[in-house]
Amino acid sequence: MNITDINIKNQTVLIRVDFNVPLDAERKITDDTRMVKALPTIKYALEQNAAVIICSHLGRPKDLSSNSEDRIKYSLKHLVYHLSELAHTKVHFIEDTVGSKVKVAAELLSRGEILLLENTRFYIEEKEGNEEFAQQMASLADVYINDAFGTAHRAHASTAVIAQYFEKDKRGFGMLMNAELTNARKLSQDPTAPVTAIIGGAKVSDKIQLLKNLIPVMDNILVGGGMAYTFLKAQGGSIGNSLCENDYLEMAKDILKEAEKKNTKIYLPEDSVIADNFAADANTQIVDSKNISEGWMGLDIGAKATKVYLEVIQNSKTILWNGPMGVFEMEAFSNGTFTVAKAVAESTSKGAYSLIGGGDSVAAINKSGLAKQVSFVSTGGGAMLEFLEGKELPGVKAIEG
Ligand code: AMP
């Protein structure tokens, strides 16, 4: 169920959001994307005259003792002012997540206003998925809404366990969560052919499960980034000092065989931009990816590979992109990634559906300035990856179950 299917008029609604925003040394928010993404749900609840209680985690606090550095650094109090500006309403903050003081604050909360609870991860019970802790949070509200897609793959107290304390018609997804799930499902359920996945990033070990799950769905898989070299070595190539996970050579061979069986075409970069050092000012050359000399490493896909990948993307009707094609953070090795970004945007403008799912490809599409020209940019790196790997997300199951 979604928030718009639930009667939340004049109710007290507890919304679990992902306000895990980066803060600088002065505790100023350096990127408020995650807060902005949760706004439609929060505003909708306020418009329904609900009393809105918001909870989230922030960072990874380790020292949970009172007055610890971590408690100061990761307090949600740093977000109060900006949240009130964004939501155009009064935000009350309470330095606790459960307990009698929180209960009183929740009861006193006026409709159309927000009560922001303290960082859920200040309690060890959050990550443990403790039922009593979850029940205490649940007792604060009539309705529970989960809009934290970024943590939907965690079975934590406030993201999953809590849902069982609300009847089915009193719990649901927020608008961001709904959009993320709708887009992720578009890809896995009956996508328009030709379907292409662009998979890159550093390690093949991080993407094995994703590749296995994508083979039956995809017509083409374009492989780039450091992970490509494990495949190239598995095929007998000389890869010099490029990234390679020798423990995964057999697995890489199995994936190539499986793809052949399922008629999925896996593309490996024919050529690479290689460097004699992992540095922005290294000496570079473009060579055949299977003929890299010792002392050199592949840091981007080469001109020929880029051209081939471009053509495949231009002919695709559904595109998933997860992971950069090279070390895009350094200009000398960014061409493959940014050319792919441009091609995905162009294909989208001609009617293809494109989903950018995963941490560094999101950073790359943002850096390229093309984020608005693709169909959907996921906010939940780990959660999106697990969904696309075919895993059930605890935060989703708890609402639907
Ligand atoms: P991941 O988090 O696994 O998606 O990996 C992203 C990181 O992989 C980025 O920081 C890239 O700089 C890095 N990367 C991409 N291609 C390569 C490569 N050929 N060699 C080393 N690192 C790479």
mmCIF file of N, CA and C in Angstrom, residues 14-104:
data_model
loop_
_atom_site.group_PDB
_atom_site.id
_atom_site.type_symbol
_atom_site.label_atom_id
_atom_site.label_comp_id
_atom_site.label_asym_id
_atom_site.label_seq_id
_atom_site.Cartn_x
_atom_site.Cartn_y
_atom_site.Cartn_z
ATOM 1 N N LEU A 14 4.067 8.216 11.540
ATOM 2 C CA LEU A 14 5.510 8.080 11.733
ATOM 3 C C LEU A 14 6.138 7.742 10.381
ATOM 4 N N ILE A 15 7.011 8.609 9.910
ATOM 5 C CA ILE A 15 7.651 8.374 8.608
ATOM 6 C C ILE A 15 9.129 8.045 8.827
ATOM 7 N N ARG A 16 9.534 6.879 8.348
ATOM 8 C CA ARG A 16 10.967 6.525 8.379
ATOM 9 C C ARG A 16 11.562 7.030 7.072
ATOM 10 N N VAL A 17 12.481 7.996 7.185
ATOM 11 C CA VAL A 17 13.122 8.548 5.994
ATOM 12 C C VAL A 17 14.603 8.203 6.018
ATOM 13 N N ASP A 18 15.279 8.490 4.902
ATOM 14 C CA ASP A 18 16.727 8.345 4.864
ATOM 15 C C ASP A 18 17.329 9.746 4.812
ATOM 16 N N PHE A 19 17.600 10.288 6.001
ATOM 17 C CA PHE A 19 18.221 11.622 6.101
ATOM 18 C C PHE A 19 19.721 11.473 6.366
ATOM 19 N N ASN A 20 20.299 10.430 5.827
ATOM 20 C CA ASN A 20 21.726 10.184 6.043
ATOM 21 C C ASN A 20 22.542 11.093 5.126
ATOM 22 N N VAL A 21 22.528 12.396 5.454
ATOM 23 C CA VAL A 21 23.167 13.396 4.588
ATOM 24 C C VAL A 21 24.609 13.667 5.045
ATOM 25 N N PRO A 22 25.469 14.068 4.116
ATOM 26 C CA PRO A 22 26.828 14.407 4.529
ATOM 27 C C PRO A 22 26.878 15.763 5.233
ATOM 28 N N LEU A 23 27.655 15.837 6.318
ATOM 29 C CA LEU A 23 27.822 17.094 7.069
ATOM 30 C C LEU A 23 29.301 17.473 7.073
ATOM 31 N N ASP A 24 29.595 18.769 7.059
ATOM 32 C CA ASP A 24 31.007 19.172 7.139
ATOM 33 C C ASP A 24 31.428 19.324 8.610
ATOM 34 N N ALA A 25 32.659 19.811 8.824
ATOM 35 C CA ALA A 25 33.187 19.887 10.193
ATOM 36 C C ALA A 25 32.349 20.793 11.083
ATOM 37 N N GLU A 26 31.673 21.778 10.450
ATOM 38 C CA GLU A 26 30.801 22.674 11.241
ATOM 39 C C GLU A 26 29.380 22.149 11.332
ATOM 40 N N ARG A 27 29.213 20.903 10.947
ATOM 41 C CA ARG A 27 27.887 20.237 10.984
ATOM 42 C C ARG A 27 26.892 20.885 10.034
ATOM 43 N N LYS A 28 27.405 21.455 8.959
ATOM 44 C CA LYS A 28 26.503 22.005 7.931
ATOM 45 C C LYS A 28 26.273 20.930 6.897
ATOM 46 N N ILE A 29 25.044 20.881 6.372
ATOM 47 C CA ILE A 29 24.704 19.873 5.370
ATOM 48 C C ILE A 29 25.375 20.247 4.050
ATOM 49 N N THR A 30 26.176 19.329 3.481
ATOM 50 C CA THR A 30 26.865 19.667 2.229
ATOM 51 C C THR A 30 26.086 19.197 1.000
ATOM 52 N N ASP A 31 25.166 18.268 1.184
ATOM 53 C CA ASP A 31 24.335 17.810 0.070
ATOM 54 C C ASP A 31 22.995 17.347 0.652
ATOM 55 N N ASP A 32 21.930 18.089 0.335
ATOM 56 C CA ASP A 32 20.632 17.784 0.972
ATOM 57 C C ASP A 32 19.731 16.927 0.081
ATOM 58 N N THR A 33 20.320 16.282 -0.945
ATOM 59 C CA THR A 33 19.507 15.504 -1.889
ATOM 60 C C THR A 33 18.550 14.550 -1.166
ATOM 61 N N ARG A 34 19.075 13.835 -0.189
ATOM 62 C CA ARG A 34 18.226 12.839 0.483
ATOM 63 C C ARG A 34 17.048 13.482 1.211
ATOM 64 N N MET A 35 17.255 14.670 1.759
ATOM 65 C CA MET A 35 16.141 15.353 2.426
ATOM 66 C C MET A 35 15.116 15.812 1.393
ATOM 67 N N VAL A 36 15.624 16.367 0.299
ATOM 68 C CA VAL A 36 14.730 16.859 -0.763
ATOM 69 C C VAL A 36 13.889 15.712 -1.336
ATOM 70 N N LYS A 37 14.513 14.547 -1.480
ATOM 71 C CA LYS A 37 13.796 13.396 -2.058
ATOM 72 C C LYS A 37 12.660 12.905 -1.154
ATOM 73 N N ALA A 38 12.790 13.133 0.145
ATOM 74 C CA ALA A 38 11.739 12.686 1.076
ATOM 75 C C ALA A 38 10.631 13.723 1.221
ATOM 76 N N LEU A 39 10.852 14.912 0.659
ATOM 77 C CA LEU A 39 9.888 16.009 0.850
ATOM 78 C C LEU A 39 8.468 15.745 0.337
ATOM 79 N N PRO A 40 8.311 15.156 -0.867
ATOM 80 C CA PRO A 40 6.938 14.943 -1.334
ATOM 81 C C PRO A 40 6.073 14.167 -0.332
ATOM 82 N N THR A 41 6.662 13.159 0.280
ATOM 83 C CA THR A 41 5.917 12.366 1.267
ATOM 84 C C THR A 41 5.596 13.209 2.500
ATOM 85 N N ILE A 42 6.599 13.925 2.981
ATOM 86 C CA ILE A 42 6.406 14.747 4.190
ATOM 87 C C ILE A 42 5.354 15.825 3.923
ATOM 88 N N LYS A 43 5.460 16.482 2.765
ATOM 89 C CA LYS A 43 4.505 17.561 2.447
ATOM 90 C C LYS A 43 3.100 17.014 2.291
ATOM 91 N N TYR A 44 3.005 15.844 1.656
ATOM 92 C CA TYR A 44 1.681 15.245 1.477
ATOM 93 C C TYR A 44 1.038 14.986 2.849
ATOM 94 N N ALA A 45 1.819 14.437 3.766
ATOM 95 C CA ALA A 45 1.292 14.140 5.103
ATOM 96 C C ALA A 45 0.866 15.435 5.816
ATOM 97 N N LEU A 46 1.659 16.481 5.654
ATOM 98 C CA LEU A 46 1.312 17.763 6.289
ATOM 99 C C LEU A 46 0.034 18.339 5.679
ATOM 100 N N GLU A 47 -0.094 18.197 4.358
ATOM 101 C CA GLU A 47 -1.306 18.691 3.674
ATOM 102 C C GLU A 47 -2.560 17.947 4.135
ATOM 103 N N GLN A 48 -2.354 16.696 4.537
ATOM 104 C CA GLN A 48 -3.481 15.906 5.039
ATOM 105 C C GLN A 48 -3.768 16.234 6.511
ATOM 106 N N ASN A 49 -3.108 17.262 6.989
ATOM 107 C CA ASN A 49 -3.276 17.698 8.377
ATOM 108 C C ASN A 49 -2.853 16.628 9.383
ATOM 109 N N ALA A 50 -1.881 15.846 8.988
ATOM 110 C CA ALA A 50 -1.364 14.839 9.910
ATOM 111 C C ALA A 50 -0.344 15.489 10.848
ATOM 112 N N ALA A 51 -0.183 14.881 12.029
ATOM 113 C CA ALA A 51 0.948 15.237 12.895
ATOM 114 C C ALA A 51 2.076 14.297 12.461
ATOM 115 N N VAL A 52 3.187 14.872 12.039
ATOM 116 C CA VAL A 52 4.207 14.067 11.363
ATOM 117 C C VAL A 52 5.434 13.841 12.255
ATOM 118 N N ILE A 53 5.663 12.584 12.592
ATOM 119 C CA ILE A 53 6.875 12.231 13.347
ATOM 120 C C ILE A 53 7.861 11.640 12.341
ATOM 121 N N ILE A 54 9.076 12.136 12.368
ATOM 122 C CA ILE A 54 10.077 11.661 11.413
ATOM 123 C C ILE A 54 11.239 10.994 12.150
ATOM 124 N N CYS A 55 11.633 9.828 11.647
ATOM 125 C CA CYS A 55 12.826 9.201 12.207
ATOM 126 C C CYS A 55 13.771 8.787 11.089
ATOM 127 N N SER A 56 15.059 8.760 11.411
ATOM 128 C CA SER A 56 16.086 8.392 10.430
ATOM 129 C C SER A 56 17.362 8.004 11.171
ATOM 130 N N HIS A 57 18.255 7.371 10.421
ATOM 131 C CA HIS A 57 19.607 7.222 10.959
ATOM 132 C C HIS A 57 20.460 8.303 10.317
ATOM 133 N N LEU A 58 21.633 8.541 10.889
ATOM 134 C CA LEU A 58 22.597 9.479 10.293
ATOM 135 C C LEU A 58 23.986 8.938 10.604
ATOM 136 N N GLY A 59 24.721 8.615 9.562
ATOM 137 C CA GLY A 59 26.087 8.123 9.734
ATOM 138 C C GLY A 59 26.146 6.762 10.406
ATOM 139 N N ARG A 60 27.338 6.472 10.892
ATOM 140 C CA ARG A 60 27.549 5.186 11.558
ATOM 141 C C ARG A 60 28.130 5.406 12.944
ATOM 142 N N PRO A 61 27.317 5.936 13.862
ATOM 143 C CA PRO A 61 27.850 6.195 15.204
ATOM 144 C C PRO A 61 28.304 4.885 15.868
ATOM 145 N N LYS A 62 29.489 4.952 16.483
ATOM 146 C CA LYS A 62 30.013 3.733 17.129
ATOM 147 C C LYS A 62 29.967 3.867 18.647
ATOM 148 N N ASP A 63 30.418 5.042 19.142
ATOM 149 C CA ASP A 63 30.404 5.248 20.589
ATOM 150 C C ASP A 63 29.026 5.788 20.975
ATOM 151 N N LEU A 64 28.219 4.915 21.567
ATOM 152 C CA LEU A 64 26.832 5.306 21.862
ATOM 153 C C LEU A 64 26.661 5.829 23.297
ATOM 154 N N SER A 65 27.757 5.953 24.023
ATOM 155 C CA SER A 65 27.640 6.435 25.403
ATOM 156 C C SER A 65 27.196 7.907 25.393
ATOM 157 N N SER A 66 26.516 8.314 26.477
ATOM 158 C CA SER A 66 25.963 9.675 26.463
ATOM 159 C C SER A 66 27.087 10.713 26.406
ATOM 160 N N ASN A 67 26.819 11.792 25.695
ATOM 161 C CA ASN A 67 27.782 12.893 25.485
ATOM 162 C C ASN A 67 29.040 12.493 24.707
ATOM 163 N N SER A 68 29.022 11.368 24.031
ATOM 164 C CA SER A 68 30.203 10.979 23.237
ATOM 165 C C SER A 68 30.309 11.889 22.017
ATOM 166 N N GLU A 69 31.500 11.928 21.435
ATOM 167 C CA GLU A 69 31.746 12.690 20.197
ATOM 168 C C GLU A 69 30.744 12.294 19.116
ATOM 169 N N ASP A 70 30.559 10.976 18.983
ATOM 170 C CA ASP A 70 29.660 10.462 17.950
ATOM 171 C C ASP A 70 28.233 10.958 18.151
ATOM 172 N N ARG A 71 27.846 11.063 19.409
ATOM 173 C CA ARG A 71 26.476 11.531 19.701
ATOM 174 C C ARG A 71 26.291 12.990 19.298
ATOM 175 N N ILE A 72 27.361 13.743 19.369
ATOM 176 C CA ILE A 72 27.276 15.152 18.962
ATOM 177 C C ILE A 72 27.325 15.224 17.427
ATOM 178 N N LYS A 73 28.300 14.479 16.872
ATOM 179 C CA LYS A 73 28.536 14.525 15.433
ATOM 180 C C LYS A 73 27.321 14.050 14.632
ATOM 181 N N TYR A 74 26.700 12.989 15.088
ATOM 182 C CA TYR A 74 25.641 12.365 14.285
ATOM 183 C C TYR A 74 24.227 12.674 14.779
ATOM 184 N N SER A 75 24.097 13.747 15.583
ATOM 185 C CA SER A 75 22.755 14.093 16.061
ATOM 186 C C SER A 75 21.914 14.664 14.916
ATOM 187 N N LEU A 76 20.647 14.301 14.916
ATOM 188 C CA LEU A 76 19.751 14.843 13.881
ATOM 189 C C LEU A 76 19.363 16.297 14.156
ATOM 190 N N LYS A 77 19.795 16.801 15.317
ATOM 191 C CA LYS A 77 19.491 18.212 15.610
ATOM 192 C C LYS A 77 20.122 19.131 14.550
ATOM 193 N N HIS A 78 21.204 18.671 13.902
ATOM 194 C CA HIS A 78 21.850 19.495 12.868
ATOM 195 C C HIS A 78 20.948 19.689 11.639
ATOM 196 N N LEU A 79 19.892 18.912 11.554
ATOM 197 C CA LEU A 79 19.034 18.957 10.360
ATOM 198 C C LEU A 79 17.755 19.763 10.582
ATOM 199 N N VAL A 80 17.508 20.139 11.849
ATOM 200 C CA VAL A 80 16.213 20.741 12.203
ATOM 201 C C VAL A 80 15.918 21.995 11.383
ATOM 202 N N TYR A 81 16.879 22.923 11.364
ATOM 203 C CA TYR A 81 16.631 24.196 10.710
ATOM 204 C C TYR A 81 16.344 24.015 9.219
ATOM 205 N N HIS A 82 17.166 23.194 8.573
ATOM 206 C CA HIS A 82 16.990 23.006 7.132
ATOM 207 C C HIS A 82 15.679 22.275 6.819
ATOM 208 N N LEU A 83 15.325 21.356 7.688
ATOM 209 C CA LEU A 83 14.060 20.639 7.467
ATOM 210 C C LEU A 83 12.879 21.593 7.582
ATOM 211 N N SER A 84 12.936 22.497 8.562
ATOM 212 C CA SER A 84 11.806 23.424 8.710
ATOM 213 C C SER A 84 11.728 24.357 7.501
ATOM 214 N N GLU A 85 12.885 24.718 6.954
ATOM 215 C CA GLU A 85 12.901 25.562 5.741
ATOM 216 C C GLU A 85 12.298 24.817 4.548
ATOM 217 N N LEU A 86 12.700 23.565 4.414
ATOM 218 C CA LEU A 86 12.222 22.777 3.262
ATOM 219 C C LEU A 86 10.730 22.468 3.370
ATOM 220 N N ALA A 87 10.281 22.137 4.570
ATOM 221 C CA ALA A 87 8.893 21.696 4.746
ATOM 222 C C ALA A 87 7.948 22.853 5.061
ATOM 223 N N HIS A 88 8.504 24.051 5.251
ATOM 224 C CA HIS A 88 7.709 25.244 5.593
ATOM 225 C C HIS A 88 6.799 25.019 6.785
ATOM 226 N N THR A 89 7.327 24.401 7.806
ATOM 227 C CA THR A 89 6.537 24.267 9.022
ATOM 228 C C THR A 89 7.468 24.150 10.220
ATOM 229 N N LYS A 90 6.859 24.183 11.392
ATOM 230 C CA LYS A 90 7.650 24.102 12.621
ATOM 231 C C LYS A 90 8.156 22.670 12.800
ATOM 232 N N VAL A 91 9.433 22.567 13.131
ATOM 233 C CA VAL A 91 10.003 21.244 13.408
ATOM 234 C C VAL A 91 10.457 21.221 14.869
ATOM 235 N N HIS A 92 9.840 20.329 15.627
ATOM 236 C CA HIS A 92 10.261 20.138 17.019
ATOM 237 C C HIS A 92 11.283 19.016 17.013
ATOM 238 N N PHE A 93 12.300 19.154 17.847
ATOM 239 C CA PHE A 93 13.298 18.098 17.905
ATOM 240 C C PHE A 93 13.358 17.547 19.313
ATOM 241 N N ILE A 94 13.475 16.233 19.417
ATOM 242 C CA ILE A 94 13.624 15.638 20.739
ATOM 243 C C ILE A 94 14.860 14.766 20.758
ATOM 244 N N GLU A 95 15.683 14.949 21.816
ATOM 245 C CA GLU A 95 16.974 14.251 21.847
ATOM 246 C C GLU A 95 16.835 12.809 22.314
ATOM 247 N N ASP A 96 15.890 12.141 21.770
ATOM 248 C CA ASP A 96 15.729 10.723 22.068
ATOM 249 C C ASP A 96 14.866 10.111 20.964
ATOM 250 N N THR A 97 14.803 8.797 20.929
ATOM 251 C CA THR A 97 14.074 8.118 19.857
ATOM 252 C C THR A 97 12.849 7.392 20.410
ATOM 253 N N VAL A 98 12.985 6.886 21.646
ATOM 254 C CA VAL A 98 11.860 6.237 22.331
ATOM 255 C C VAL A 98 11.873 6.703 23.791
ATOM 256 N N GLY A 99 10.844 6.298 24.541
ATOM 257 C CA GLY A 99 10.819 6.629 25.972
ATOM 258 C C GLY A 99 9.713 7.607 26.300
ATOM 259 N N SER A 100 9.579 7.889 27.607
ATOM 260 C CA SER A 100 8.424 8.666 28.057
ATOM 261 C C SER A 100 8.431 10.095 27.516
ATOM 262 N N LYS A 101 9.618 10.701 27.428
ATOM 263 C CA LYS A 101 9.676 12.086 26.934
ATOM 264 C C LYS A 101 9.213 12.153 25.472
ATOM 265 N N VAL A 102 9.614 11.167 24.724
ATOM 266 C CA VAL A 102 9.235 11.123 23.300
ATOM 267 C C VAL A 102 7.735 10.926 23.172
ATOM 268 N N LYS A 103 7.219 10.068 24.044
ATOM 269 C CA LYS A 103 5.779 9.766 24.028
ATOM 270 C C LYS A 103 4.974 11.056 24.287
ATOM 271 N N VAL A 104 5.417 11.821 25.273
ATOM 272 C CA VAL A 104 4.722 13.077 25.602
ATOM 273 C C VAL A 104 4.826 14.050 24.421
#
